[in-house]
Short mmCIF file of C-alpha atoms in Angstrom, two decimals:
data_model
loop_
_atom_site.label_atom_id
_atom_site.label_comp_id
_atom_site.label_asym_id
_atom_site.label_seq_id
_atom_site.Cartn_x
_atom_site.Cartn_y
_atom_site.Cartn_z
CA MET A 1 95.49 102.15 105.48
CA ALA A 2 98.10 102.89 102.85
CA GLN A 3 95.79 105.52 101.36
CA GLU A 4 96.31 107.69 104.44
CA GLU A 5 99.57 109.00 103.05
CA ALA A 6 97.85 110.40 99.97
CA ILE A 7 95.22 112.32 101.92
CA ASP A 8 95.76 116.07 102.24
CA ILE A 9 94.29 117.18 105.55
CA ASN A 10 95.83 120.66 105.51
CA SER A 11 93.55 123.58 104.88
CA GLY A 12 96.18 125.93 103.57
CA GLY A 13 99.25 127.75 104.67
CA SER A 14 97.99 129.02 108.01
CA ASN A 15 98.85 127.31 111.28
CA GLN A 16 101.62 125.34 109.65
CA LEU A 17 105.17 124.92 110.89
CA ARG A 18 107.91 126.60 108.86
CA LYS A 19 108.59 124.30 105.89
CA ASN A 20 112.04 123.47 104.48
CA SER A 21 113.83 125.36 107.26
CA LEU A 22 116.10 122.60 108.59
CA GLY A 23 118.75 120.54 106.83
CA LEU A 24 120.54 117.37 107.95
CA ILE A 25 123.15 119.14 110.10
CA ALA A 26 120.59 121.41 111.76
CA VAL A 27 118.27 118.53 112.68
CA THR A 28 121.17 116.39 113.91
CA PHE A 29 122.66 119.08 116.13
CA MET A 30 119.30 120.18 117.53
CA VAL A 31 118.76 116.58 118.57
CA ILE A 32 122.27 116.04 119.95
CA SER A 33 121.97 119.27 121.93
CA ALA A 34 119.32 117.58 124.11
CA ALA A 35 121.82 114.83 124.88
CA ALA A 36 124.18 117.62 126.04
CA PRO A 37 127.50 115.82 125.34
CA LEU A 38 129.64 117.93 127.69
CA THR A 39 127.05 117.62 130.45
CA GLY A 40 127.15 113.87 129.98
CA VAL A 41 130.96 113.76 130.15
CA ALA A 42 131.37 116.11 133.12
CA GLY A 43 128.16 115.34 135.01
CA ALA A 44 126.85 111.86 134.25
CA MET A 45 130.01 109.87 133.51
CA PRO A 46 131.76 110.33 136.88
CA LEU A 47 128.56 109.04 138.51
CA ALA A 48 128.42 106.14 136.06
CA PHE A 49 132.00 105.22 136.99
CA MET A 50 131.38 105.60 140.72
CA LEU A 51 127.87 104.16 141.07
CA GLY A 52 127.91 101.86 138.07
CA ASN A 53 130.55 99.41 136.87
CA GLY A 54 133.69 101.57 136.87
CA THR A 55 136.03 100.63 134.05
CA GLY A 56 133.21 98.64 132.43
CA VAL A 57 131.46 101.85 131.30
CA PRO A 58 132.98 101.99 127.76
CA ALA A 59 131.75 98.45 127.07
CA THR A 60 128.38 99.40 128.54
CA PHE A 61 128.21 102.25 126.05
CA VAL A 62 128.87 99.78 123.24
CA PHE A 63 125.87 97.74 124.43
CA VAL A 64 123.60 100.77 124.80
CA THR A 65 124.63 102.10 121.38
CA LEU A 66 123.67 98.76 119.82
CA VAL A 67 120.29 98.87 121.60
CA MET A 68 119.68 102.40 120.32
CA LEU A 69 120.63 101.35 116.80
CA ALA A 70 118.17 98.46 117.10
CA PHE A 71 115.46 100.94 118.10
CA ALA A 72 116.49 103.33 115.33
CA ALA A 73 116.15 100.61 112.69
CA GLY A 74 112.41 100.27 113.20
CA TYR A 75 112.02 103.97 113.91
CA VAL A 76 113.68 104.88 110.61
CA ALA A 77 111.76 102.22 108.67
CA MET A 78 108.47 103.75 109.83
CA SER A 79 109.66 107.36 109.47
CA ARG A 80 109.61 106.90 105.69
CA HIS A 81 105.84 106.56 105.93
CA VAL A 82 105.13 109.08 108.73
CA THR A 83 105.68 112.84 108.41
CA ASN A 84 104.18 114.39 111.51
CA ALA A 85 105.72 116.61 114.21
CA GLY A 86 104.05 114.39 116.82
CA ALA A 87 106.90 111.85 116.57
CA PHE A 88 106.14 109.15 119.19
CA TYR A 89 102.50 110.26 119.22
CA ALA A 90 102.18 109.87 115.44
CA TYR A 91 103.88 106.46 115.50
CA ALA A 92 101.50 105.26 118.20
CA ALA A 93 98.50 106.60 116.27
CA ARG A 94 99.47 104.92 113.02
CA GLY A 95 100.50 101.65 114.63
CA LEU A 96 98.27 101.20 117.67
CA GLY A 97 95.38 103.64 117.20
CA GLY A 98 94.16 106.94 118.56
CA ARG A 99 93.71 105.96 122.20
CA ALA A 100 97.31 104.78 122.51
CA ALA A 101 98.38 107.95 120.71
CA GLY A 102 96.56 110.11 123.24
CA ALA A 103 98.34 108.31 126.07
CA VAL A 104 101.70 108.86 124.39
CA ALA A 105 101.03 112.55 123.65
CA VAL A 106 100.36 113.50 127.27
CA THR A 107 103.19 111.25 128.47
CA ALA A 108 105.53 113.14 126.13
CA LEU A 109 104.41 116.49 127.51
CA VAL A 110 104.98 115.35 131.09
CA ALA A 111 108.30 113.61 130.34
CA TYR A 112 109.92 116.40 128.33
CA ASN A 113 108.68 119.06 130.75
CA ALA A 114 110.23 117.02 133.57
CA MET A 115 113.55 116.87 131.72
CA GLN A 116 113.43 120.60 131.09
CA PHE A 117 112.42 121.49 134.66
CA GLY A 118 115.23 119.34 136.05
CA LEU A 119 117.78 120.89 133.73
CA ILE A 120 116.68 124.37 134.83
CA GLY A 121 117.87 123.51 138.34
CA LEU A 122 121.12 121.96 137.13
CA PHE A 123 121.79 125.00 134.94
CA GLY A 124 121.33 127.40 137.84
CA GLY A 125 123.53 125.35 140.16
CA ILE A 126 126.36 125.01 137.63
CA ALA A 127 126.18 128.59 136.34
CA SER A 128 126.30 130.13 139.81
CA GLY A 129 129.50 128.21 140.55
CA ILE A 130 131.20 128.78 137.18
CA PHE A 131 130.40 132.48 136.80
CA GLY A 132 130.98 133.12 140.49
CA GLN A 133 134.67 132.47 139.81
CA PHE A 134 134.67 135.55 137.58
CA GLY A 135 132.89 137.75 140.11
CA LEU A 136 129.49 137.47 138.43
CA MET A 137 127.38 136.80 141.50
CA LEU A 138 123.74 135.78 141.21
CA PRO A 139 121.71 133.23 143.17
CA TRP A 140 121.23 129.98 141.28
CA TRP A 141 117.63 130.84 140.45
CA GLY A 142 118.76 134.14 138.92
CA TRP A 143 120.85 132.30 136.34
CA SER A 144 117.98 129.85 135.75
CA LEU A 145 115.60 132.75 135.19
CA LEU A 146 117.88 134.39 132.62
CA ALA A 147 118.22 131.08 130.75
CA LEU A 148 114.47 130.50 130.75
CA LEU A 149 113.73 133.91 129.30
CA LEU A 150 116.31 133.50 126.52
CA VAL A 151 115.15 129.97 125.72
CA GLY A 152 111.56 131.21 125.59
CA PHE A 153 112.55 134.00 123.21
CA LEU A 154 114.31 131.58 120.85
CA GLY A 155 111.45 129.09 121.03
CA TYR A 156 108.88 131.80 120.26
CA ARG A 157 110.71 132.81 117.12
CA GLN A 158 111.78 130.79 114.11
CA VAL A 159 113.13 127.28 114.57
CA ASP A 160 116.09 127.96 112.28
CA LEU A 161 117.22 130.70 114.70
CA SER A 162 117.37 128.13 117.50
CA ALA A 163 119.11 125.71 115.14
CA LYS A 164 121.91 128.17 114.32
CA VAL A 165 122.57 128.79 118.02
CA LEU A 166 122.53 125.08 118.91
CA VAL A 167 124.81 123.99 116.04
CA PHE A 168 127.44 126.47 117.21
CA VAL A 169 127.14 125.58 120.91
CA VAL A 170 127.21 121.78 120.41
CA ALA A 171 130.15 122.00 118.01
CA LEU A 172 132.15 123.83 120.70
CA GLU A 173 131.19 121.16 123.26
CA TYR A 174 132.56 118.40 121.08
CA LEU A 175 135.69 120.40 120.34
CA VAL A 176 136.70 121.02 123.96
CA VAL A 177 136.11 117.40 125.01
CA LEU A 178 138.05 116.10 122.01
CA ILE A 179 140.94 118.44 122.86
CA VAL A 180 141.15 116.78 126.27
CA ASP A 181 140.70 113.32 124.73
CA PHE A 182 143.55 113.75 122.28
CA ALA A 183 145.76 115.35 124.93
CA ILE A 184 145.37 112.18 127.02
CA LEU A 185 145.88 110.03 123.93
CA GLY A 186 149.02 111.93 122.92
CA LYS A 187 150.59 111.64 126.39
CA GLY A 188 149.72 107.99 126.77
CA GLY A 189 147.56 108.42 129.85
CA ALA A 190 148.67 107.50 133.34
CA ASN A 191 149.83 103.94 132.64
CA GLY A 192 149.72 103.48 128.88
CA LEU A 193 146.86 103.03 126.42
CA SER A 194 145.19 99.86 127.58
CA MET A 195 142.62 98.61 125.05
CA ASN A 196 140.95 96.07 127.33
CA PHE A 197 137.39 97.24 126.58
CA PHE A 198 135.61 93.99 127.24
CA ASP A 199 137.03 92.70 130.50
CA GLN A 200 134.09 90.69 131.87
CA ASN A 201 135.25 91.26 135.44
CA ALA A 202 134.99 95.02 134.85
CA ILE A 203 131.70 94.91 132.96
CA PHE A 204 129.90 92.94 135.67
CA SER A 205 131.53 94.68 138.62
CA GLY A 206 129.52 97.13 140.70
CA SER A 207 126.06 97.91 139.34
CA LEU A 208 125.72 97.14 135.63
CA THR A 209 122.10 98.34 135.74
CA ALA A 210 123.07 101.75 137.13
CA ALA A 211 125.75 102.06 134.45
CA ILE A 212 123.20 101.24 131.73
CA LEU A 213 120.84 103.89 133.06
CA PHE A 214 123.49 106.59 133.11
CA CYS A 215 124.65 105.61 129.62
CA MET A 216 121.08 105.49 128.35
CA GLY A 217 120.49 108.98 129.72
CA CYS A 218 123.23 110.31 127.43
CA PHE A 219 121.11 109.32 124.42
CA ILE A 220 117.84 110.88 125.60
CA GLY A 221 116.76 113.29 122.89
CA PHE A 222 118.07 111.48 119.80
CA GLU A 223 114.57 110.11 119.22
CA ALA A 224 113.28 113.59 118.47
CA THR A 225 114.51 113.76 114.87
CA THR A 226 110.96 113.05 113.72
CA ILE A 227 109.64 116.04 115.70
CA TYR A 228 111.21 118.21 112.99
CA ALA A 229 109.83 116.14 110.09
CA GLU A 230 107.42 118.89 109.00
CA GLU A 231 110.18 121.52 109.05
CA ALA A 232 113.00 119.49 107.48
CA ARG A 233 114.12 119.72 103.88
CA ASP A 234 113.45 116.43 102.08
CA PRO A 235 112.28 114.70 105.31
CA GLU A 236 112.16 111.19 103.81
CA LYS A 237 115.96 111.34 103.54
CA THR A 238 116.89 113.91 106.18
CA ILE A 239 115.09 112.31 109.15
CA PRO A 240 116.46 108.74 108.74
CA ARG A 241 119.99 110.05 108.15
CA ALA A 242 119.77 112.41 111.13
CA THR A 243 118.51 109.59 113.36
CA TYR A 244 121.36 107.22 112.56
CA LEU A 245 123.91 110.03 112.57
CA SER A 246 122.74 111.17 116.01
CA VAL A 247 123.01 107.67 117.52
CA LEU A 248 126.44 107.06 116.02
CA MET A 249 127.83 110.48 116.98
CA ILE A 250 126.64 110.13 120.57
CA GLY A 251 127.69 106.47 120.91
CA ILE A 252 131.15 106.71 119.35
CA PHE A 253 131.89 109.96 121.17
CA PHE A 254 131.11 108.48 124.60
CA ILE A 255 132.83 105.15 123.94
CA PHE A 256 135.99 106.99 122.92
CA THR A 257 135.81 109.60 125.69
CA THR A 258 135.01 107.26 128.60
CA TRP A 259 137.89 105.00 127.57
CA LEU A 260 140.30 107.95 127.60
CA LEU A 261 138.98 109.25 130.93
CA ILE A 262 139.88 105.86 132.41
CA VAL A 263 143.27 105.89 130.67
CA GLY A 264 143.91 109.42 131.91
CA ILE A 265 143.57 108.57 135.61
CA GLY A 266 144.49 104.89 135.52
CA ALA A 267 142.01 102.02 135.89
CA ASP A 268 143.07 101.20 139.45
CA LYS A 269 142.64 104.81 140.60
CA LEU A 270 139.41 105.62 138.77
CA VAL A 271 136.72 104.97 141.38
CA PRO A 272 138.78 105.92 144.48
CA THR A 273 139.72 109.25 142.86
CA ILE A 274 136.12 110.16 142.04
CA GLN A 275 134.91 109.07 145.47
CA ALA A 276 137.46 111.37 147.11
CA LEU A 277 136.27 114.45 145.20
CA PRO A 278 133.87 116.89 146.91
CA ASP A 279 131.94 117.06 143.62
CA PRO A 280 132.24 114.25 141.02
CA SER A 281 131.89 116.75 138.15
CA ILE A 282 135.34 118.11 139.06
CA PHE A 283 136.87 114.90 137.68
CA PHE A 284 136.76 115.92 134.03
CA PHE A 285 138.05 119.42 134.71
CA ASP A 286 140.95 118.07 136.75
CA LEU A 287 141.96 115.85 133.84
CA ALA A 288 141.53 118.79 131.44
CA GLY A 289 143.91 120.87 133.54
CA GLN A 290 146.38 118.01 133.94
CA TYR A 291 146.62 116.96 130.29
CA ALA A 292 145.51 119.94 128.17
CA GLY A 293 146.60 122.71 130.54
CA GLY A 294 146.25 126.42 129.83
CA PRO A 295 142.73 127.81 129.72
CA VAL A 296 141.11 124.56 128.55
CA ALA A 297 139.58 123.68 131.93
CA THR A 298 138.16 127.20 132.33
CA ILE A 299 136.75 127.17 128.80
CA ALA A 300 135.25 123.73 129.43
CA GLY A 301 133.49 125.08 132.51
CA ILE A 302 131.93 127.91 130.51
CA LEU A 303 130.93 125.47 127.77
CA LEU A 304 129.30 123.23 130.37
CA VAL A 305 126.92 126.11 131.04
CA SER A 306 126.28 126.54 127.31
CA SER A 307 125.79 122.77 127.04
CA LEU A 308 123.01 122.91 129.58
CA PHE A 309 121.51 125.92 127.81
CA ALA A 310 121.48 123.98 124.54
CA ALA A 311 119.69 121.09 126.23
CA LEU A 312 117.13 123.48 127.74
CA SER A 313 116.45 124.97 124.32
CA ALA A 314 116.12 121.55 122.69
CA PHE A 315 113.60 120.23 125.20
CA HIS A 316 111.68 123.50 125.01
CA ASN A 317 111.36 122.97 121.26
CA TYR A 318 110.16 119.39 121.77
CA ILE A 319 107.49 120.46 124.26
CA ALA A 320 106.25 123.31 122.07
CA ARG A 321 105.84 120.98 119.10
CA TYR A 322 104.10 118.23 121.05
CA SER A 323 101.72 120.88 122.43
CA TYR A 324 101.12 122.16 118.91
CA VAL A 325 100.32 118.71 117.56
CA ALA A 326 98.07 117.87 120.51
CA GLY A 327 96.14 121.09 119.93
CA ARG A 328 96.03 120.68 116.16
CA GLU A 329 94.63 117.18 116.43
CA GLY A 330 92.03 117.87 119.12
CA LEU A 331 93.57 116.53 122.32
CA LEU A 332 94.35 119.97 123.77
CA PRO A 333 92.41 123.22 123.23
CA GLU A 334 92.49 124.52 119.66
CA VAL A 335 94.67 127.51 120.57
CA PHE A 336 97.67 125.20 121.03
CA GLY A 337 97.33 124.14 117.40
CA GLN A 338 98.04 127.64 116.07
CA THR A 339 101.38 128.88 114.80
CA HIS A 340 102.73 132.42 114.80
CA ASP A 341 101.67 134.46 111.75
CA THR A 342 105.21 135.68 111.08
CA HIS A 343 107.58 133.10 112.55
CA GLN A 344 105.41 130.02 111.89
CA SER A 345 106.58 128.74 115.26
CA PRO A 346 104.38 126.86 117.79
CA HIS A 347 104.36 130.01 119.90
CA VAL A 348 101.43 129.16 122.18
CA GLY A 349 103.05 125.95 123.41
CA SER A 350 106.32 127.85 123.76
CA VAL A 351 104.76 130.55 125.94
CA VAL A 352 102.84 128.06 128.09
CA GLN A 353 105.97 125.95 128.62
CA THR A 354 107.95 129.02 129.67
CA ALA A 355 105.21 130.02 132.12
CA GLY A 356 105.10 126.54 133.62
CA ALA A 357 108.88 126.48 133.99
CA LEU A 358 108.80 129.83 135.78
CA ILE A 359 106.23 128.48 138.25
CA VAL A 360 108.34 125.40 139.02
CA LEU A 361 111.46 127.54 139.38
CA ALA A 362 109.66 129.89 141.79
CA LEU A 363 108.40 126.91 143.82
CA PHE A 364 111.81 125.31 144.31
CA ALA A 365 113.55 128.63 144.92
CA GLY A 366 110.85 129.74 147.36
CA LEU A 367 111.11 126.50 149.34
CA GLY A 368 114.90 126.82 149.49
CA LEU A 369 115.47 123.44 147.85
CA ASP A 370 118.79 122.50 146.27
CA PRO A 371 118.83 123.05 142.48
CA VAL A 372 120.90 119.92 141.77
CA LEU A 373 120.20 117.41 144.55
CA ASN A 374 116.47 118.19 144.62
CA MET A 375 115.23 119.95 141.50
CA PHE A 376 117.44 118.13 138.99
CA THR A 377 117.70 114.71 140.62
CA TRP A 378 114.05 114.37 141.53
CA ILE A 379 112.42 115.67 138.39
CA SER A 380 114.74 114.65 135.55
CA GLN A 381 114.36 110.94 136.34
CA VAL A 382 110.64 111.32 135.67
CA GLY A 383 111.61 112.41 132.17
CA THR A 384 113.88 109.39 131.68
CA LEU A 385 111.08 107.10 132.83
CA GLY A 386 108.63 108.70 130.41
CA VAL A 387 110.98 108.49 127.42
CA LEU A 388 111.62 104.80 128.10
CA ALA A 389 107.85 104.21 128.24
CA MET A 390 107.36 105.99 124.91
CA MET A 391 110.21 104.11 123.25
CA THR A 392 108.71 100.83 124.42
CA VAL A 393 105.30 101.75 122.97
CA THR A 394 106.91 103.00 119.76
CA SER A 395 108.76 99.71 119.25
CA VAL A 396 105.45 97.87 119.50
CA ALA A 397 103.80 100.43 117.21
CA VAL A 398 106.43 99.85 114.50
CA ILE A 399 105.70 96.11 114.52
CA ALA A 400 101.93 96.71 114.44
CA PHE A 401 102.18 99.34 111.68
CA PHE A 402 103.95 97.08 109.23
CA ARG A 403 101.63 94.18 110.04
CA ARG A 404 98.47 96.28 109.53
CA SER A 405 99.34 98.79 106.82
CA GLY A 406 100.46 96.52 104.02
CA HIS A 407 103.80 98.33 103.70
CA THR A 408 106.72 96.02 103.06
CA GLY A 409 110.07 95.92 104.80
CA SER A 410 112.66 93.47 105.95
CA ALA A 411 111.78 91.32 108.95
CA LEU A 412 114.98 92.54 110.62
CA THR A 413 113.97 96.21 110.69
CA THR A 414 110.20 95.83 110.99
CA PHE A 415 109.99 93.04 113.56
CA ILE A 416 113.18 91.54 115.05
CA LEU A 417 115.08 94.71 116.01
CA PRO A 418 111.97 96.60 117.23
CA LEU A 419 111.08 93.56 119.36
CA VAL A 420 114.57 93.42 120.90
CA SER A 421 114.70 97.14 121.63
CA GLY A 422 111.16 97.12 122.99
CA LEU A 423 111.94 94.34 125.46
CA VAL A 424 115.10 96.11 126.68
CA MET A 425 113.28 99.44 127.08
CA ALA A 426 110.41 97.78 128.93
CA ALA A 427 112.79 96.06 131.33
CA LEU A 428 114.56 99.34 132.07
CA PHE A 429 111.23 101.12 132.59
CA VAL A 430 110.11 98.54 135.15
CA TYR A 431 113.45 98.71 136.96
CA ILE A 432 113.44 102.52 137.23
CA PHE A 433 109.79 102.60 138.30
CA LEU A 434 110.33 100.04 141.08
CA HIS A 435 113.60 101.58 142.27
CA PHE A 436 112.83 105.25 141.68
CA GLY A 437 113.36 106.17 145.34
CA ASP A 438 116.82 104.55 145.35
CA LEU A 439 117.84 106.45 142.22
CA THR A 440 116.63 109.85 143.43
CA GLY A 441 117.29 109.67 147.16
CA THR A 442 113.58 109.75 147.95
CA THR A 443 113.40 106.23 149.38
CA GLY A 444 110.81 105.92 152.12
CA GLY A 445 109.06 109.18 151.27
CA ALA A 446 105.93 109.98 149.33
CA LEU A 447 107.96 111.49 146.48
CA GLY A 448 109.45 108.07 145.72
CA ILE A 449 105.91 106.95 144.83
CA ILE A 450 104.31 110.14 143.54
CA LEU A 451 106.99 111.17 141.04
CA PRO A 452 107.24 107.93 139.02
CA SER A 453 103.45 107.59 139.15
CA LEU A 454 103.18 110.79 137.10
CA ILE A 455 104.02 108.80 133.97
CA PRO A 456 101.22 106.18 134.14
CA ALA A 457 98.90 108.96 135.35
CA ALA A 458 99.77 111.02 132.26
CA ALA A 459 99.09 108.01 130.05
CA VAL A 460 95.65 107.57 131.63
CA VAL A 461 94.82 111.26 131.15
CA GLY A 462 95.92 111.09 127.51
CA TYR A 463 93.88 107.94 126.93
CA MET A 464 90.78 109.64 128.37
CA LEU A 465 91.32 112.75 126.20
CA ALA A 466 91.54 110.54 123.11
CA LEU A 467 88.40 108.68 124.18
CA ARG A 468 86.58 112.01 124.52
CA LEU A 469 87.75 113.03 121.03
CA GLN A 470 86.53 109.72 119.64
CA ARG A 471 83.07 110.35 121.08
CA THR A 472 82.76 114.03 120.15
CA ASP A 473 84.52 114.09 116.77
CA PRO A 474 85.02 110.54 115.38
CA ALA A 475 86.21 111.83 111.99
CA ARG A 476 88.98 113.86 113.60
CA PHE A 477 89.86 110.93 115.85
CA ALA A 478 90.25 108.74 112.76
CA ARG A 479 92.77 111.20 111.30
CA MET A 480 95.10 111.21 114.31
CA GLY A 481 98.72 110.85 113.25
CA PHE A 482 98.09 111.46 109.53
CA ASN A 483 100.92 112.91 107.49
CA ARG A 484 101.33 116.67 107.25
CA ASP A 485 103.11 117.06 103.94
#
């Protein structure tokens, strides 16, 4: 098994991703852009406060950050032996075999497409409101269409072009939120700087599970560092560092920010204030206006749009690369496994993803459905469900890989922490699957059953595609997940 890493299965320079194009900062920011920090602060956190455990959210973020670090420990340990843009797919292949890898590959395509489709709706809804204030009037789907075309253009071209855009956009997101954070800190908040992070009454008030889900959603995307393994400079160092850096940047940022949001309004007024708002996302902008003043709230609104654009671009890149790997390794038609002659980008997957997104956009717009309450809420949870499924499988794959391959590593990073993270991810997957209708407002309807069922259905399809490959080309099946150095 260990000999796999020495095998060169490349046939030359054609149909290869662009080598040595991404450094540590580029990989980290492309990953964090999917987590969309400003979107999490303005969009997800008010809902976490209101529907979750209120003032217990900062402590919940501490817990979720620790779980993600536990997952990252095994993920990083295995990343030193796996260099393949298939990420979760490659881990499953090397740890659990080709059939499991096929299931993961198609699950990834469905999950990340769902995240991207949902964000298209959210982008259109937010952009129409923000830009409408400046007299720039377009229907929500018009803004979504413009974003899709620009994202498709960037995805079709070189990955380092997307990276430069995303680094700039995400840096501005962090800056505007931190300006508000430090304004609250400097003025002492509404009632002083209480440091009571771990009040058990707060942590277990309301719905702790809902709070965990919202907090977990803010990390979705960090796992994709390994997607860029074939394009990173010195991937054996860059990918592990980018993974840990992504988790820590996201975790510390949200722990610090959620604490100050509570301090800014006052713990006793937090939930009642959000409940009284016509739109929970107004909460952050009200605090920005109150504490930072000037144009900060307006700038934050514009950056919220750019935050969503960055997330759209990140998920587009993920989908294009999973499509490329699936085509390259025989699960999808060969054309998906080709890269652009000039840009060395996975252009076929990029174009197909853009076309699929346009179809979904046209469907929701044509039916007159709401871009946020319907398109975003319904579809994005499918993505969360799929990512949790893949993280569960990956945790198991890490354990199996080190048991089967002969590679050495500490029991903490190759068994104990992957086991802990796998159990937590599995529990969350089961909870979301069983309560999907409650989380999306589709309780009692067919969508509450159909939408979550897309994930196990995708896994079955992927398993069958891998089984077909095993029968028609056993040699190629045996090479699934091999390194692409």
